[in-house]
Coordinates of C-alpha atoms and ligand atoms in Angstrom, one line a residue:
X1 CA 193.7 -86.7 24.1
X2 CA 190.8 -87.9 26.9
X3 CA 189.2 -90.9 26.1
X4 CA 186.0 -90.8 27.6
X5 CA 184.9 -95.1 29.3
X6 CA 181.6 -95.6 30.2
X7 CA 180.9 -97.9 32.5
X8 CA 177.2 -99.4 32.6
X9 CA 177.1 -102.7 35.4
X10 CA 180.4 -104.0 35.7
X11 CA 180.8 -106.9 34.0
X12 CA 180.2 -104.6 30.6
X13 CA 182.9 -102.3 32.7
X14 CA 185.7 -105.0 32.9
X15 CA 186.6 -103.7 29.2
X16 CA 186.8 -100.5 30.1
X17 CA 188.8 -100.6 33.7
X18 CA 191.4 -102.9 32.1
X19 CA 192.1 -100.2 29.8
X20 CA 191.7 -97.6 32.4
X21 CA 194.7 -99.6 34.7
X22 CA 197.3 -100.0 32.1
X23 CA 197.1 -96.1 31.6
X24 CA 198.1 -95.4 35.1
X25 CA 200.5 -98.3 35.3
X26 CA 201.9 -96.7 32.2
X27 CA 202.1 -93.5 34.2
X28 CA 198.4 -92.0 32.9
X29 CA 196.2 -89.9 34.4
X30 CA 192.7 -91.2 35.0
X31 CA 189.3 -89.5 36.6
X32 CA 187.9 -92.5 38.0
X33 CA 184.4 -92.5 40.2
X34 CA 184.1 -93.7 43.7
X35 CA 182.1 -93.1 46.6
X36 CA 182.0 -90.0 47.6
X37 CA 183.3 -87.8 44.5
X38 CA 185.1 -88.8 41.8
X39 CA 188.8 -88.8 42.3
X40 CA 192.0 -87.4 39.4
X41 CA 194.2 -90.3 39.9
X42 CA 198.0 -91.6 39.2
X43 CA 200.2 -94.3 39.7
X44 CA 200.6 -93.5 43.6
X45 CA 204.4 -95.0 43.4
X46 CA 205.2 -93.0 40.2
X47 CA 206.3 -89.4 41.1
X48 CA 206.1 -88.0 38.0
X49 CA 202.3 -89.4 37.5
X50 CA 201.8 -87.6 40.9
X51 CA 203.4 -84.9 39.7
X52 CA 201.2 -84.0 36.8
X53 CA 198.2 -84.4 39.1
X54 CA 199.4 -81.0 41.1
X55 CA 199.4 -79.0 38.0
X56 CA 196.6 -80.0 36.5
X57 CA 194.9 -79.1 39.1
X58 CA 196.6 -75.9 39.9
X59 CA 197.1 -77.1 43.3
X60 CA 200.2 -76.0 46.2
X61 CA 202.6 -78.6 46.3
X62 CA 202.0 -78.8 50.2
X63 CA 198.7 -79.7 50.2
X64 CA 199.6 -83.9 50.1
X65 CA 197.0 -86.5 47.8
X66 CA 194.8 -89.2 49.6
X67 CA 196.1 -92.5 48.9
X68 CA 193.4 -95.5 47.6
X69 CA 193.7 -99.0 48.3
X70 CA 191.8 -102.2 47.5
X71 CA 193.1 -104.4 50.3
X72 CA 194.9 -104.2 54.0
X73 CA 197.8 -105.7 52.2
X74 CA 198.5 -102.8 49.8
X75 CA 197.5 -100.4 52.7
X76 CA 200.2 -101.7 54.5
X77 CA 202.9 -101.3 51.7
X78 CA 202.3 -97.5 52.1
X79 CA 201.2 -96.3 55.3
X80 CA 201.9 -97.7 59.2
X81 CA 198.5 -98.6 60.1
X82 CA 198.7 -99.0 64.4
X83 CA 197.9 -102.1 66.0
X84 CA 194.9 -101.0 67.7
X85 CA 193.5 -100.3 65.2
X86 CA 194.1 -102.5 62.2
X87 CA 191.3 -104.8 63.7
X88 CA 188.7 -101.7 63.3
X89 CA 190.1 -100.6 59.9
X90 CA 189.8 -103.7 58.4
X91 CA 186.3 -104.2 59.8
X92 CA 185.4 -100.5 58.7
X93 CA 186.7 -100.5 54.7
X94 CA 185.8 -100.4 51.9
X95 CA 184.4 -96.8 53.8
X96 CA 184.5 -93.0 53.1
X97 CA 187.1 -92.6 55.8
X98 CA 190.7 -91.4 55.2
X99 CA 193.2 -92.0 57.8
X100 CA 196.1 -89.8 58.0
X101 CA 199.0 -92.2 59.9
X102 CA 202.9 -92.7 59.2
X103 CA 204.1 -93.2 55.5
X104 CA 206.2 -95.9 54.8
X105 CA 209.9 -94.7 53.3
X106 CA 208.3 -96.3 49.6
X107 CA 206.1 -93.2 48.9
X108 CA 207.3 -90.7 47.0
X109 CA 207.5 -87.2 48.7
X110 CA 205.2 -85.5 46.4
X111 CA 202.4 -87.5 47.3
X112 CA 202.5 -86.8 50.9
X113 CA 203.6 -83.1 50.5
X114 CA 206.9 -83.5 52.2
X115 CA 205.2 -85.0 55.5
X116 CA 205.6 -88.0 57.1
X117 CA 202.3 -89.1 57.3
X118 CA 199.9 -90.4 54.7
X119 CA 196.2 -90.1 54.2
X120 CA 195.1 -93.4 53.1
X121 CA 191.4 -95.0 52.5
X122 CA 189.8 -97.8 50.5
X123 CA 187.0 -96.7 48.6
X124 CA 183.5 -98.0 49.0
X125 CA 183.1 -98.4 45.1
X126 CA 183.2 -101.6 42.8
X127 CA 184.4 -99.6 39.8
X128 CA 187.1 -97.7 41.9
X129 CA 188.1 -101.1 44.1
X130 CA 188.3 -103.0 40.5
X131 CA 190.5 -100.4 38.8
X132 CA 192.8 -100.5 41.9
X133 CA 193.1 -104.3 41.9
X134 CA 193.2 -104.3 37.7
X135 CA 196.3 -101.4 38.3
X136 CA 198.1 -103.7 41.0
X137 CA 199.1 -100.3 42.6
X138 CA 197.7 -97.9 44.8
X139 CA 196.7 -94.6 43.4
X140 CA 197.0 -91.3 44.1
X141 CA 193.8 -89.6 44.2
X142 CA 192.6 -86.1 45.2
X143 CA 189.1 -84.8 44.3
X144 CA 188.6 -84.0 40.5
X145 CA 188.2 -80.4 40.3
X146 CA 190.4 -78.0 39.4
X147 CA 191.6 -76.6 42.7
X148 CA 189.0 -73.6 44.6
X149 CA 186.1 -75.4 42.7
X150 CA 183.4 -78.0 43.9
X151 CA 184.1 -81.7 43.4
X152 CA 182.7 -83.4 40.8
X153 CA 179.9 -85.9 41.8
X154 CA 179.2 -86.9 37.6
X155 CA 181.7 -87.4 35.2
X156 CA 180.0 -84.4 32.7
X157 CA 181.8 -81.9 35.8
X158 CA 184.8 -83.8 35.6
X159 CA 184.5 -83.5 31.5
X160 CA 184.0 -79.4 32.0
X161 CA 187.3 -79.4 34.3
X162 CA 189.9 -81.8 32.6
X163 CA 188.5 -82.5 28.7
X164 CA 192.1 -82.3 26.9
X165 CA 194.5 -82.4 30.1
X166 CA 194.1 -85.6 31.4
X167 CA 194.2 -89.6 29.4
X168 CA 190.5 -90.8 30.5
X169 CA 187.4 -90.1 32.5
X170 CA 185.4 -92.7 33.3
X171 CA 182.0 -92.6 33.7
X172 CA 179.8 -94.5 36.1
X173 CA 177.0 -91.5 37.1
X174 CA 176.3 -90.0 39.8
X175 CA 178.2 -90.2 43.1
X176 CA 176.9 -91.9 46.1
X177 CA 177.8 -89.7 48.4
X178 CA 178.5 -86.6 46.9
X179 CA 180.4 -85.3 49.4
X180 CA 184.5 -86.2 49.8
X181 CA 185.6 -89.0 52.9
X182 CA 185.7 -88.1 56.4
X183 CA 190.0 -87.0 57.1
X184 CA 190.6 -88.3 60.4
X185 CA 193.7 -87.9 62.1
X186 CA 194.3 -91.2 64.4
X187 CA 196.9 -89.8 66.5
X188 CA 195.1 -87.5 67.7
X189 CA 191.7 -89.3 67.1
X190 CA 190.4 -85.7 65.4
X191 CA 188.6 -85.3 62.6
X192 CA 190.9 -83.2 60.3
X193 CA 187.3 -82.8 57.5
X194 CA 184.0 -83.7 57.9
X195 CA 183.0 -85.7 55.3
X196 CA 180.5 -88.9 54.0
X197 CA 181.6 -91.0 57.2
X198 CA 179.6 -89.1 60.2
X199 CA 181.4 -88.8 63.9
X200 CA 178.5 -91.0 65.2
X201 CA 179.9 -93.5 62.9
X202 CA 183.7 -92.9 63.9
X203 CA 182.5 -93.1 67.1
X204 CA 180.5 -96.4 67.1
X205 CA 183.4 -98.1 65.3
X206 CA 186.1 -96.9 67.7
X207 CA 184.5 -97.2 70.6
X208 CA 185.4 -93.8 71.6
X209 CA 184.3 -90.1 70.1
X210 CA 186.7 -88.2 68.4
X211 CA 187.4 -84.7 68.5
X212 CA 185.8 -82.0 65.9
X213 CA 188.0 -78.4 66.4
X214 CA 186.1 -75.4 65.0
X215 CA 188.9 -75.3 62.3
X216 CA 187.2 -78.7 60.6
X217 CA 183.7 -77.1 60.6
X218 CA 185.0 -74.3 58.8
X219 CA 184.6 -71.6 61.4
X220 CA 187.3 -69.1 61.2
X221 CA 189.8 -69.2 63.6
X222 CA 193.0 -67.2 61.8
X223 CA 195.1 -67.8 65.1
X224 CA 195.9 -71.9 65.0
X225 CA 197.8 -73.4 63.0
X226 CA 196.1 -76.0 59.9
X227 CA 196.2 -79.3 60.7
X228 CA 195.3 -80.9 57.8
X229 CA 197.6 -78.9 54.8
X230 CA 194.2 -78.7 52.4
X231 CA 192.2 -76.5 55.3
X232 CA 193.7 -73.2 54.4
X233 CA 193.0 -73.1 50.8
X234 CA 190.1 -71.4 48.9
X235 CA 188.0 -74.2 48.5
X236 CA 184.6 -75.0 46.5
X237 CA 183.9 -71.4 45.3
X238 CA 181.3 -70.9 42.2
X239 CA 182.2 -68.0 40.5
X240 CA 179.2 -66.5 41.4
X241 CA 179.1 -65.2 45.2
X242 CA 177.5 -66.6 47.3
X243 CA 175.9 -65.8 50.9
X244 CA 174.9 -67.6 53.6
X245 CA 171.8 -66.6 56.0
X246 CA 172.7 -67.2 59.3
X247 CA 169.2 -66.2 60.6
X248 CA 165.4 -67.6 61.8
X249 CA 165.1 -69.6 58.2
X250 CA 161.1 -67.9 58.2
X251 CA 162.8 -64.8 58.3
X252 CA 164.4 -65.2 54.9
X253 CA 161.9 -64.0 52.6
X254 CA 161.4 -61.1 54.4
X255 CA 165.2 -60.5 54.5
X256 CA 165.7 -60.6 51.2
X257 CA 162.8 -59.2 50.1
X258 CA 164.6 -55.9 48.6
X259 CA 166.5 -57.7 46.3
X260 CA 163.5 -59.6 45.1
X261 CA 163.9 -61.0 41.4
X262 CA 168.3 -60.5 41.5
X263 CA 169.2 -63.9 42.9
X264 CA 169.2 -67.4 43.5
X265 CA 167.9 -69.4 46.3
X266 CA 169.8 -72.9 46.9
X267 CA 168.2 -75.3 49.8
X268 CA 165.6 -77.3 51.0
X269 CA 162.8 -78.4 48.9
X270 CA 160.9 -77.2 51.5
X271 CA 162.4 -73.6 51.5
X272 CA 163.2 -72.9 47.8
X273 CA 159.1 -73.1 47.9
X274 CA 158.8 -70.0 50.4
X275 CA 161.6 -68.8 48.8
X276 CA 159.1 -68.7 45.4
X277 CA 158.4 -64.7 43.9
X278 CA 161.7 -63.5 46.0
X279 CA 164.3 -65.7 44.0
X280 CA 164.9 -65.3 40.8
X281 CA 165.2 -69.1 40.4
X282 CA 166.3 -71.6 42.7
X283 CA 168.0 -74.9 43.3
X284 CA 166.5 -77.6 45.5
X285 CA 168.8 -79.7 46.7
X286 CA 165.8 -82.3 47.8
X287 CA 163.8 -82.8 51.1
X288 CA 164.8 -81.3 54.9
X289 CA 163.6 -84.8 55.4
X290 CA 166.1 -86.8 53.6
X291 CA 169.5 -84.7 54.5
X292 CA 171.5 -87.7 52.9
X293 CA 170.1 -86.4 49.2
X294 CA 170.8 -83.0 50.1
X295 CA 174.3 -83.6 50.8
X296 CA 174.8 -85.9 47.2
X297 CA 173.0 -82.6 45.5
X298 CA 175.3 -79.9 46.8
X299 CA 178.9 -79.8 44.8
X300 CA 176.2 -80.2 41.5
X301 CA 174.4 -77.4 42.8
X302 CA 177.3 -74.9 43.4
X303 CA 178.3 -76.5 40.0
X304 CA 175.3 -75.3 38.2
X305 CA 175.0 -72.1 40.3
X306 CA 177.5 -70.8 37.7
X307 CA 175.0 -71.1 34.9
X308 CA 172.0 -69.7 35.8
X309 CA 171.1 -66.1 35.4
X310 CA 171.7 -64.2 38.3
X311 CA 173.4 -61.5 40.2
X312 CA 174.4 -63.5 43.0
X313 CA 172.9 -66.5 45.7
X314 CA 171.8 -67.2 48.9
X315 CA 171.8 -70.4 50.8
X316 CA 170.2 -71.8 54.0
X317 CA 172.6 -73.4 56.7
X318 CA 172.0 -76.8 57.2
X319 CA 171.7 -78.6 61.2
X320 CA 175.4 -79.7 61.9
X321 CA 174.7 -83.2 62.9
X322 CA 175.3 -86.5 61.2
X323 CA 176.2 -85.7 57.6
X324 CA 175.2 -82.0 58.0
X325 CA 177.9 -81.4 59.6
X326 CA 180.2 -81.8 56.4
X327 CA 177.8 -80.0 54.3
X328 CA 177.9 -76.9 56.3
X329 CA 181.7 -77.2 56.1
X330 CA 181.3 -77.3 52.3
X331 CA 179.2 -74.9 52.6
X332 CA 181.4 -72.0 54.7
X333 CA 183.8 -72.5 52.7
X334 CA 181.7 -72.0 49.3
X335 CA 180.6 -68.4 50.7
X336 CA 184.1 -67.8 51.9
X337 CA 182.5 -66.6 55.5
X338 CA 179.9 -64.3 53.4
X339 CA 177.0 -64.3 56.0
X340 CA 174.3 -62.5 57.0
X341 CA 171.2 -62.5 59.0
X342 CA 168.9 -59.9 57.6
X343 CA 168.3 -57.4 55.4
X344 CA 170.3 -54.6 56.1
X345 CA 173.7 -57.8 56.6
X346 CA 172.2 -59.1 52.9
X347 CA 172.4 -54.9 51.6
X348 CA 176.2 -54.6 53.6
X349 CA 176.9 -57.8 51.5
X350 CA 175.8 -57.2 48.0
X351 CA 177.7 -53.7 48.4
X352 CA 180.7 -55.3 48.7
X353 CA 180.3 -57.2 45.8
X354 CA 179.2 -54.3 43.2
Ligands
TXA1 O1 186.4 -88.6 49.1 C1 187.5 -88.3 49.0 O2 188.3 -88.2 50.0 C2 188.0 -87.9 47.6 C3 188.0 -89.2 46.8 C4 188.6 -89.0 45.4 O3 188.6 -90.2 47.5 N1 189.3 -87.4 47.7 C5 189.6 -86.1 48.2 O4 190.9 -85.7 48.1 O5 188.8 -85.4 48.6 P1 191.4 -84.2 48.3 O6 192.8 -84.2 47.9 O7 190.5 -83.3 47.6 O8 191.4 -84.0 49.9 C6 192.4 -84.6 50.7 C7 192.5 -83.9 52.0 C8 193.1 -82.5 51.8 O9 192.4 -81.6 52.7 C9 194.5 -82.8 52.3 O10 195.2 -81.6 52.8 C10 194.3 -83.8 53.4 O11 193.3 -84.6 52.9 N2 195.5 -84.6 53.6 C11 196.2 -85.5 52.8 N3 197.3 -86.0 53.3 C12 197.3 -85.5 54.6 C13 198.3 -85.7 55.7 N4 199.3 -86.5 55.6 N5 198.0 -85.0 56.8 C14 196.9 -84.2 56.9 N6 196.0 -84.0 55.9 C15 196.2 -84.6 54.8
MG2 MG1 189.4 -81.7 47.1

């Protein structure tokens, strides 16, 4: 049985996260919010909790769970955090950034994939910062979706994926963010995924820039080798496909003007209205001039992509700077590398599909 906690200002939540802590200390399963997404969680120090979270996800045992702490103290417990940069962590969280550095001996194997290393962040959430401290543990959390599909960014998406399979969902809105944390690797100082924490950021908090491969935006390169175990995976596909325009963005009417009436349009405000008489229907994801709301709108987007009446969708690419760069990440990987850039590309596509 799920029970479902809904949590309206804190103080009316404290009922609700005390009951949500002593199901994971009791080795539970909980969909808790935070941040960026909301996260599936377990008893980071119980293997068996941990455990459960891979199959109820339907996701490979070697693609390791981000760790969430509410304190530098219980950080330390799990993961080798260097020197250098314990000052800057400590300064940064709570934050959407996960750091990937050595795993202390303590964590179980099936939380860090059979690596060495653990990814490890404190969440930038009251709720998710006062079930951690209620739980007295750190806990295991990857996104709440089942795996291939968008996050969830409201609990209703994480009620669609895991009604019946998990203890509890709690239930705090939407997301901040609505986008999962920026993966960096320190060792290397490279950002393993884009996510809610932008390089600008990492750099002005480091003091130094770090690296972005092609691999983290997305952009296929089948020759090197994954650095971060989650990369080569199938990741936040609708059921529906979906293809990206790679072209002039006033071209776009014009490109898909002979399948006029089949499809929907998801982007810009701004677009979805020249987009108006080709689609079929479209989702705005909110003004070009406010990128931060059309990153938060995205995963509900793709979610609801899946109920709308349609053939199949297009989306705009987004300018891959500050947070735009994790959105076209999210947004590759949604299409599955299904581009085009005009009509005859969008007619080549939609063959494939039929
Ligand atoms: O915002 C977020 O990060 C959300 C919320 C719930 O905190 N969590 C999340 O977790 O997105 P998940 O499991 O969906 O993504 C974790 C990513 C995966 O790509 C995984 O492969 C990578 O982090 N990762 C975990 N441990 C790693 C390690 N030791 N080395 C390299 N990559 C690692
Ligand atoms: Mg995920």
């Amino acid at each position: 049985m799920t029970i479902i906690l809904k949590i309206q200002g804190l103080r009316k939540g404290a009922k609700q996260i005390r009951q949500a802590a002593a199901i994971l200390r009791g080795g539970g399963i909980v969909v808790f919010p935070t941040e960026t997404v909301y996260g599936i969680g377990a008893d980071a120090l119980n293997p068996d909790a941990c455990r459960r979270i891979y199959s109820i996800k339907g996701r490979a045992g070697d693609n390791p769970l981000i760790v969430h702490v509410s304190s530098m103290e219980m950080a330390e417990t799990v993961a080798r955090i260097p020197e250098r940069y314990f000052g800057t962590m400590r300064r940064i969280w709570p934050a959407p950034l996960t750091i990937i550095v050595k795993a202390k001996p303590i964590v179980p194997k099936v939380v860090t994939g059979g690596l060495d290393t653990i990814a490890i962040r404190m969440p930038d959430s009251e709720v998710a910062l006062s079930l951690i401290r209620e739980s007295g543990v750190p806990i295991a959390a990857p996104s709440a979706n089942i795996s291939s599909k968008p996050s969830s960014t409201r609990a209703s998406h994480a009620i669609k994926y895991f009604y019946g399979k998990v203890d509890a969902i709690m239930d705090s809105g939407r997301s901040k963010f609505g986008l999962e944390s920026t993966v960096i690797d320190l060792k290397k100082f490279t950002i393993l995924r884009p996510g809610s924490y932008t390089v600008d950021q990492v750099q002005k908090a480091f003091g130094k820039r770090p690296k972005v491969t092609s691999q983290s935006r997305a952009i296929s390169d089948s020759r090197s080798r994954p650095s971060s175990p989650g990369m080569k995976y199938r990741h936040y596909s609708p059921e529906k496909p979906i293809f990206l325009f790679t072209g002039d963005p006033r071209a776009l009417p014009a490109a898909s003007e002979s399948f006029r009436g089949e499809f929907t349009f998801i982007g810009s405000r701004e677009s979805c209205r020249a987009m108006r008489g080709t689609a079929k229907n479209s989702i705005a994801l909110g003004s070009r001039r406010d990128p931060g709301r059309m990153a938060s709108m995205l995963f509900d987007a793709l979610i609801a992509l899946d109920g709308m009446e349609s053939r199949f969708a297009i989306i705009e690419q987004f300018k891959e700077e500050g947070i735009g760069l994790a959105m076209m990440n999210r947004i590759r990987k949604a299409c599955a590398h299904k581009y085009f850039s005009d009509e005859r590309g969008l007619s080549r596509r939609v063959r494939e599909i039929s």
